[in-house]
CSV table of C-alpha atoms in Angstrom, one decimal:
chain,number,residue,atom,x,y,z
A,1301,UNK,CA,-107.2,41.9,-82.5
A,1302,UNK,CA,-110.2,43.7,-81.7
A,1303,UNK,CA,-111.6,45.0,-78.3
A,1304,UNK,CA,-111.4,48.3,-76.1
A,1305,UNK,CA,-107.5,48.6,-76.2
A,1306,UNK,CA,-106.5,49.4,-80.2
A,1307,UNK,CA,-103.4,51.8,-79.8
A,1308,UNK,CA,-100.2,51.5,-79.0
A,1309,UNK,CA,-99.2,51.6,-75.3
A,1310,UNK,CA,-96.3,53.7,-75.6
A,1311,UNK,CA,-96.8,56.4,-78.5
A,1312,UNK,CA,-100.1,55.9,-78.9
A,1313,UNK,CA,-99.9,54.9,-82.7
A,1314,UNK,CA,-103.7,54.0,-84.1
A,1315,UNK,CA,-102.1,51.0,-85.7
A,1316,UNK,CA,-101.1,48.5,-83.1
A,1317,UNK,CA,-100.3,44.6,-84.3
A,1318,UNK,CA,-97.7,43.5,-82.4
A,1319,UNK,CA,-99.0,42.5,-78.7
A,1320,UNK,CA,-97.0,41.4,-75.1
A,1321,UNK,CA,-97.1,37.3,-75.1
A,1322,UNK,CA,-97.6,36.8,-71.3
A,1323,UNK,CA,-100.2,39.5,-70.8
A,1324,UNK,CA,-101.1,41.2,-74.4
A,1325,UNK,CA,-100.7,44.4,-73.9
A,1326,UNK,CA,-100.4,46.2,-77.6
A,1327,UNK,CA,-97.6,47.8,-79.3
A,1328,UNK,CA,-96.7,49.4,-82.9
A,1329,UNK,CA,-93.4,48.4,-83.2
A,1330,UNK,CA,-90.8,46.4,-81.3
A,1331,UNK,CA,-89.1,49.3,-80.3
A,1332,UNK,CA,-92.4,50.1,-78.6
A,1333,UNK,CA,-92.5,46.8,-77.3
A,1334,UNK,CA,-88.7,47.2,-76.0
A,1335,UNK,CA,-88.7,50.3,-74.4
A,1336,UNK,CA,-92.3,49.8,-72.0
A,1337,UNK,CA,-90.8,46.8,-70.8
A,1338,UNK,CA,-87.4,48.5,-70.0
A,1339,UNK,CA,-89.6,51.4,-68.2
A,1340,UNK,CA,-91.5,49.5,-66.6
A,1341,UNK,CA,-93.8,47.0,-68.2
A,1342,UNK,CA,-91.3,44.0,-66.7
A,1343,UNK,CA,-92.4,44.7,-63.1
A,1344,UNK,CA,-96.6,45.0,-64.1
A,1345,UNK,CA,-97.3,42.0,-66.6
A,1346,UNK,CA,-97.7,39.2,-64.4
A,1347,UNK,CA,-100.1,41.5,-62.3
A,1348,UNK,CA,-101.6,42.6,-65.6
A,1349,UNK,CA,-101.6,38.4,-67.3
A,1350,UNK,CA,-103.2,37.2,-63.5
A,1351,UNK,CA,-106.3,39.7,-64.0
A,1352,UNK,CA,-107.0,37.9,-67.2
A,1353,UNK,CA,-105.1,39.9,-69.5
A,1354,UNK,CA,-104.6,43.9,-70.5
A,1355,UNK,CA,-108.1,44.4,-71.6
A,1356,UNK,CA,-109.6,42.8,-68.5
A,1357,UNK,CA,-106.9,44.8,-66.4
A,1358,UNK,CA,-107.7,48.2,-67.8
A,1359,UNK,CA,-111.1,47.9,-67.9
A,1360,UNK,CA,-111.2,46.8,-63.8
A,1361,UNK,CA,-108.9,50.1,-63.6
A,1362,UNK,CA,-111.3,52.2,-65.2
A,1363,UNK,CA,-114.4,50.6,-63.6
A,1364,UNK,CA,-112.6,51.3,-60.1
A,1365,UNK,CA,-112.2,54.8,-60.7
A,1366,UNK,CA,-115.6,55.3,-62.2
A,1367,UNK,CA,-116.8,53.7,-58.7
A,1368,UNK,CA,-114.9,55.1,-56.1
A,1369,UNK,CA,-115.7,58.9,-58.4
A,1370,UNK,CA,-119.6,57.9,-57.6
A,1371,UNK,CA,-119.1,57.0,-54.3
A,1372,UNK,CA,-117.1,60.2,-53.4
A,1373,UNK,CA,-119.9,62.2,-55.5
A,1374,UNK,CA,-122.7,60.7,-53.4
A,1375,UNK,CA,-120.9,61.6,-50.1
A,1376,UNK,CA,-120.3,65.3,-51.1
A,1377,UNK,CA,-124.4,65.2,-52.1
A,1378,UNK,CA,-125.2,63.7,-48.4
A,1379,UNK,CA,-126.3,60.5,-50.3
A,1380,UNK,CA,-126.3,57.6,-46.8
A,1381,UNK,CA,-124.3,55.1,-48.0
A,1382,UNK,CA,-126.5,51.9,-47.6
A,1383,UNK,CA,-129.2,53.8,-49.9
């Protein structure tokens, strides 16, 4: 497996081989596995599968956040916005 996402997505473990089927989201262990989708994983993986898959999800997160943190740092500097 190789791309941005390497740990697990519940404890964090560097070693993460065991991945989601519908959307690929990683895991450690089955345990792991068990107890995301039991807090929550069940209600986000066909959200996360339909944007092409966890690393294509996260990284639209992330690319969100690091736009609407330049857009609100632009505004506090007076930047207009159609510049």
């Amino acid at each position: 497996m190789t791309g941005i996402l390497s740990t697990c997505a519940v404890c964090g473990a560097e070693v993460a081989t065991k991945a989601c089927a519908r959307c690929k989201t990683l895991y450690c262990s089955q345990h792991c596995q068990a107890e995301h989708w039991n807090t929550g994983h069940k209600k986000m993986c066909k959200k996360i599968q339909r944007a092409g898959g966890a690393e294509q999800f996260y990284a639209d997160a992330e690319a969100k956040k690091a736009a609407d943190a330049a857009v609100a740092y632009c505004a506090a500097e007076g930047v207009p916005q159609d510049a």
